[in-house]
mmCIF file of C-alpha atoms in Angstrom:
data_model
loop_
_atom_site.group_PDB
_atom_site.id
_atom_site.type_symbol
_atom_site.label_atom_id
_atom_site.label_comp_id
_atom_site.label_asym_id
_atom_site.label_seq_id
_atom_site.Cartn_x
_atom_site.Cartn_y
_atom_site.Cartn_z
ATOM 1 C CA UNK A 123 0.000 0.000 0.000
ATOM 2 C CA UNK A 124 1.265 3.420 -0.933
ATOM 3 C CA UNK A 125 0.850 6.074 1.738
ATOM 4 C CA UNK A 126 -0.899 9.220 0.437
ATOM 5 C CA UNK A 127 0.929 12.390 1.226
ATOM 6 C CA UNK A 128 -1.061 15.020 3.074
ATOM 7 C CA UNK A 129 -1.307 18.381 1.400
ATOM 8 C CA UNK A 130 -0.235 21.264 3.500
ATOM 9 C CA UNK A 131 -2.632 24.202 3.612
ATOM 10 C CA UNK A 132 -0.694 27.427 3.176
ATOM 11 C CA UNK A 133 -0.990 29.800 6.125
ATOM 12 C CA UNK A 134 -3.067 32.962 5.826
ATOM 13 C CA UNK A 135 -0.993 36.057 5.593
ATOM 14 C CA UNK A 136 -2.554 38.507 8.101
ATOM 15 C CA UNK A 137 0.187 41.085 7.916
ATOM 16 C CA UNK A 138 -1.986 43.710 6.213
ATOM 17 C CA UNK A 139 -5.244 42.922 8.095
ATOM 18 C CA UNK A 140 -4.672 45.668 10.641
ATOM 19 C CA UNK A 141 -4.013 48.216 7.891
ATOM 20 C CA UNK A 142 -7.179 47.227 6.025
ATOM 21 C CA UNK A 143 -9.277 47.446 9.218
ATOM 22 C CA UNK A 144 -7.889 50.892 9.964
ATOM 23 C CA UNK A 145 -8.652 52.100 6.437
ATOM 24 C CA UNK A 146 -12.223 50.771 6.659
ATOM 25 C CA UNK A 147 -12.688 52.525 10.003
ATOM 26 C CA UNK A 148 -11.532 55.841 8.518
ATOM 27 C CA UNK A 149 -13.809 55.324 5.509
ATOM 28 C CA UNK A 150 -16.937 54.783 7.630
ATOM 29 C CA UNK A 151 -16.104 57.699 9.918
ATOM 30 C CA UNK A 152 -15.776 60.028 6.940
ATOM 31 C CA UNK A 153 -18.788 58.846 4.950
ATOM 32 C CA UNK A 154 -21.308 58.166 7.712
ATOM 33 C CA UNK A 155 -23.472 60.897 9.218
ATOM 34 C CA UNK A 156 -24.391 61.060 12.879
ATOM 35 C CA UNK A 157 -27.656 62.500 14.151
ATOM 36 C CA UNK A 158 -27.198 65.497 16.390
ATOM 37 C CA UNK A 159 -29.673 66.439 19.064
ATOM 38 C CA UNK A 160 -31.479 69.672 18.293
ATOM 39 C CA UNK A 161 -32.679 71.993 20.993
ATOM 40 C CA UNK A 162 -34.656 75.184 21.361
ATOM 41 C CA UNK A 163 -32.820 78.466 21.177
ATOM 42 C CA UNK A 164 -33.861 80.264 24.327
ATOM 43 C CA UNK A 165 -32.164 82.784 26.576
ATOM 44 C CA UNK A 166 -32.558 81.677 30.180
ATOM 45 C CA UNK A 167 -33.095 84.272 32.923
ATOM 46 C CA UNK A 168 -29.925 85.203 34.816
ATOM 47 C CA UNK A 169 -29.524 84.196 38.504
ATOM 48 C CA UNK A 170 -31.481 86.489 40.755
ATOM 49 C CA UNK A 171 -29.431 88.923 42.772
ATOM 50 C CA UNK A 172 -31.316 90.935 45.353
ATOM 51 C CA UNK A 173 -28.733 93.734 45.236
ATOM 52 C CA UNK A 174 -28.758 94.198 41.483
ATOM 53 C CA UNK A 175 -32.355 93.248 40.738
ATOM 54 C CA UNK A 176 -34.106 95.983 38.765
ATOM 55 C CA UNK A 177 -37.847 96.090 38.263
ATOM 56 C CA UNK A 178 -38.963 96.647 34.700
ATOM 57 C CA UNK A 179 -42.310 98.305 34.257
ATOM 58 C CA UNK A 180 -44.171 96.665 31.385
ATOM 59 C CA UNK A 181 -47.629 97.721 30.330
ATOM 60 C CA UNK A 182 -50.251 95.057 30.872
ATOM 61 C CA UNK A 183 -51.488 95.381 27.281
ATOM 62 C CA UNK A 184 -48.093 94.238 25.995
ATOM 63 C CA UNK A 185 -47.976 90.976 27.971
ATOM 64 C CA UNK A 186 -49.634 87.666 27.112
ATOM 65 C CA UNK A 187 -49.642 85.333 30.118
ATOM 66 C CA UNK A 188 -49.153 81.637 29.289
ATOM 67 C CA UNK A 189 -49.150 79.003 32.031
ATOM 68 C CA UNK A 190 -48.878 75.219 32.396
ATOM 69 C CA UNK A 191 -49.704 73.739 35.795
ATOM 70 C CA UNK A 192 -48.518 70.502 37.419
ATOM 71 C CA UNK A 193 -51.277 68.573 35.613
ATOM 72 C CA UNK A 194 -50.149 69.875 32.178
ATOM 73 C CA UNK A 195 -53.195 72.167 31.958
ATOM 74 C CA UNK A 196 -52.417 74.961 29.479
ATOM 75 C CA UNK A 197 -53.954 78.378 30.045
ATOM 76 C CA UNK A 198 -53.614 81.714 28.271
ATOM 77 C CA UNK A 199 -54.623 84.849 30.162
ATOM 78 C CA UNK A 200 -56.556 82.601 32.539
ATOM 79 C CA UNK A 201 -58.455 80.704 29.836
ATOM 80 C CA UNK A 202 -57.929 76.975 29.323
ATOM 81 C CA UNK A 203 -56.723 76.515 25.762
ATOM 82 C CA UNK A 204 -55.344 73.929 23.321
ATOM 83 C CA UNK A 205 -51.953 74.307 21.645
ATOM 84 C CA UNK A 206 -53.568 74.950 18.238
ATOM 85 C CA UNK A 207 -55.787 77.639 19.700
ATOM 86 C CA UNK A 208 -52.777 79.116 21.481
ATOM 87 C CA UNK A 209 -50.970 79.490 18.157
ATOM 88 C CA UNK A 210 -53.889 81.510 16.777
ATOM 89 C CA UNK A 211 -54.119 83.591 19.971
ATOM 90 C CA UNK A 212 -50.413 84.465 19.749
ATOM 91 C CA UNK A 213 -50.699 85.430 16.078
ATOM 92 C CA UNK A 214 -53.619 87.758 16.813
ATOM 93 C CA UNK A 215 -51.849 89.205 19.843
ATOM 94 C CA UNK A 216 -48.490 89.853 18.173
ATOM 95 C CA UNK A 217 -49.880 91.174 14.874
ATOM 96 C CA UNK A 218 -52.573 93.432 16.403
ATOM 97 C CA UNK A 219 -53.669 94.341 12.896
ATOM 98 C CA UNK A 220 -56.481 96.607 14.114
ATOM 99 C CA UNK A 221 -54.197 98.483 16.546
ATOM 100 C CA UNK A 222 -56.504 97.555 19.406
ATOM 101 C CA UNK A 223 -55.628 99.701 22.467
ATOM 102 C CA UNK A 224 -56.027 96.593 24.643
ATOM 103 C CA UNK A 225 -53.335 94.757 22.675
ATOM 104 C CA UNK A 226 -49.577 95.329 22.195
ATOM 105 C CA UNK A 227 -48.162 98.659 21.140
ATOM 106 C CA UNK A 228 -46.057 98.953 18.002
ATOM 107 C CA UNK A 229 -43.086 101.040 16.939
ATOM 108 C CA UNK A 230 -42.200 102.723 13.649
ATOM 109 C CA UNK A 231 -38.836 101.540 12.335
ATOM 110 C CA UNK A 232 -36.794 101.653 9.145
ATOM 111 C CA UNK A 233 -36.510 98.061 7.958
ATOM 112 C CA UNK A 234 -34.584 96.827 4.928
ATOM 113 C CA UNK A 235 -36.807 95.890 1.968
ATOM 114 C CA UNK A 236 -39.898 97.416 3.640
ATOM 115 C CA UNK A 237 -38.854 100.984 4.388
ATOM 116 C CA UNK A 238 -40.494 102.777 7.298
ATOM 117 C CA UNK A 239 -43.086 100.435 8.767
ATOM 118 C CA UNK A 240 -44.773 99.230 11.951
ATOM 119 C CA UNK A 241 -42.944 96.558 13.936
ATOM 120 C CA UNK A 242 -44.292 94.538 16.851
ATOM 121 C CA UNK A 243 -41.297 94.991 19.149
ATOM 122 C CA UNK A 244 -43.050 95.647 22.452
ATOM 123 C CA UNK A 245 -45.083 92.513 22.990
ATOM 124 C CA UNK A 246 -43.946 89.888 25.520
ATOM 125 C CA UNK A 247 -45.021 86.258 25.815
ATOM 126 C CA UNK A 248 -44.700 85.519 29.520
ATOM 127 C CA UNK A 249 -44.328 81.770 30.117
ATOM 128 C CA UNK A 250 -44.474 80.034 33.464
ATOM 129 C CA UNK A 251 -44.568 76.308 34.100
ATOM 130 C CA UNK A 252 -44.712 74.161 37.206
ATOM 131 C CA UNK A 253 -41.763 72.021 38.250
ATOM 132 C CA UNK A 254 -44.056 69.002 37.834
ATOM 133 C CA UNK A 255 -44.998 69.923 34.252
ATOM 134 C CA UNK A 256 -44.084 67.120 31.819
ATOM 135 C CA UNK A 257 -41.454 67.651 29.125
ATOM 136 C CA UNK A 258 -44.015 66.707 26.481
ATOM 137 C CA UNK A 259 -46.403 69.484 27.549
ATOM 138 C CA UNK A 260 -43.554 71.999 27.675
ATOM 139 C CA UNK A 261 -42.270 71.162 24.190
ATOM 140 C CA UNK A 262 -45.795 71.226 22.748
ATOM 141 C CA UNK A 263 -46.091 74.737 24.148
ATOM 142 C CA UNK A 264 -42.775 75.768 22.574
ATOM 143 C CA UNK A 265 -43.804 74.262 19.235
ATOM 144 C CA UNK A 266 -47.071 76.232 19.317
ATOM 145 C CA UNK A 267 -45.128 79.464 19.920
ATOM 146 C CA UNK A 268 -42.602 78.811 17.152
ATOM 147 C CA UNK A 269 -45.427 77.884 14.779
ATOM 148 C CA UNK A 270 -47.182 81.197 15.462
ATOM 149 C CA UNK A 271 -44.086 83.267 14.630
ATOM 150 C CA UNK A 272 -43.320 81.224 11.509
ATOM 151 C CA UNK A 273 -46.865 81.663 10.191
ATOM 152 C CA UNK A 274 -46.820 85.401 10.898
ATOM 153 C CA UNK A 275 -43.517 85.851 9.081
ATOM 154 C CA UNK A 276 -44.572 83.633 6.187
ATOM 155 C CA UNK A 277 -47.758 85.648 5.737
ATOM 156 C CA UNK A 278 -45.767 88.896 5.791
ATOM 157 C CA UNK A 279 -43.304 87.551 3.211
ATOM 158 C CA UNK A 280 -46.097 86.493 0.853
ATOM 159 C CA UNK A 281 -47.836 89.857 1.202
ATOM 160 C CA UNK A 282 -44.826 92.166 0.821
ATOM 161 C CA UNK A 283 -42.312 90.079 -1.140
ATOM 162 C CA UNK A 284 -44.635 87.860 -3.148
ATOM 163 C CA UNK A 285 -43.003 84.616 -2.011
ATOM 164 C CA UNK A 286 -43.147 82.232 0.969
ATOM 165 C CA UNK A 287 -40.685 82.614 3.809
ATOM 166 C CA UNK A 288 -38.796 79.480 2.739
ATOM 167 C CA UNK A 289 -38.012 81.118 -0.630
ATOM 168 C CA UNK A 290 -36.668 84.310 0.917
ATOM 169 C CA UNK A 291 -32.956 85.042 1.236
ATOM 170 C CA UNK A 292 -31.346 85.190 4.663
ATOM 171 C CA UNK A 293 -31.206 89.034 4.664
ATOM 172 C CA UNK A 294 -34.923 89.092 3.796
ATOM 173 C CA UNK A 295 -35.706 86.677 6.623
ATOM 174 C CA UNK A 296 -33.716 88.826 9.017
ATOM 175 C CA UNK A 297 -35.708 91.877 7.933
ATOM 176 C CA UNK A 298 -39.019 90.076 8.470
ATOM 177 C CA UNK A 299 -37.793 88.936 11.889
ATOM 178 C CA UNK A 300 -37.373 92.605 12.800
ATOM 179 C CA UNK A 301 -41.056 93.164 12.016
ATOM 180 C CA UNK A 302 -42.125 90.188 14.153
ATOM 181 C CA UNK A 303 -39.305 89.543 16.647
ATOM 182 C CA UNK A 304 -39.587 86.704 19.132
ATOM 183 C CA UNK A 305 -40.024 88.278 22.546
ATOM 184 C CA UNK A 306 -40.372 85.530 25.122
ATOM 185 C CA UNK A 307 -39.901 85.741 28.879
ATOM 186 C CA UNK A 308 -39.680 82.485 30.831
ATOM 187 C CA UNK A 309 -40.338 82.997 34.523
ATOM 188 C CA UNK A 310 -39.001 80.897 37.372
ATOM 189 C CA UNK A 311 -40.993 77.621 37.547
ATOM 190 C CA UNK A 312 -43.547 77.357 40.320
ATOM 191 C CA UNK A 313 -43.506 74.502 42.824
ATOM 192 C CA UNK A 314 -46.968 73.126 43.565
ATOM 193 C CA UNK A 315 -45.568 70.693 46.135
ATOM 194 C CA UNK A 316 -44.322 73.525 48.320
ATOM 195 C CA UNK A 317 -47.594 75.436 48.157
ATOM 196 C CA UNK A 318 -49.727 72.358 48.868
ATOM 197 C CA UNK A 319 -48.794 72.023 52.600
ATOM 198 C CA UNK A 320 -49.421 75.729 53.162
ATOM 199 C CA UNK A 321 -52.876 75.442 51.611
ATOM 200 C CA UNK A 322 -53.713 72.348 53.621
ATOM 201 C CA UNK A 323 -52.615 74.049 56.859
ATOM 202 C CA UNK A 324 -54.816 77.026 56.013
ATOM 203 C CA UNK A 325 -57.760 74.705 55.445
ATOM 204 C CA UNK A 326 -57.129 72.953 58.760
ATOM 205 C CA UNK A 327 -56.969 76.295 60.522
ATOM 206 C CA UNK A 328 -60.294 77.303 59.001
ATOM 207 C CA UNK A 329 -62.017 74.232 60.393
ATOM 208 C CA UNK A 330 -61.136 75.014 63.987
#
């Protein structure tokens, strides 16, 4: 009997494996896109300092009070309201097309593309939420506010420039933003849990 010789399997050359892996890593890092979290552009109130605190007198007609309580109940000037209805209320308030003396004052300014015109630069949306308000309710409120400003500016662009806001150049958008600037004041959140014991004590005292 003749003994069959076993064939030797040549070894795998892995010398360049590390280089190939590194090149693939660089390729995927360069070509892939990563989602970035987007937030809301808001200027937070500075820390309160009793020594430097200055009271600003604002006319009541220029302020729109918006509140969300601990149960996510949305109110505007004391009226319970939906987010869609809030958007319409803000648009009416900020625009004040009839120059209603009970609604925000306006100023006369020189604005690029529009010349000397009325601008709604005195209104304030005063927002206050409870510390127990849910994030979902808060962001729905912010979306309703942003939607109101976008619709106001889009309507102004169509009327005075003959095109939607999305078709306007950046300088044109900046000019329209001067006509309807976002003026939002976020107050310190309330704490319903702290006020609850005080109310309950008052009720107990009344029963004596």
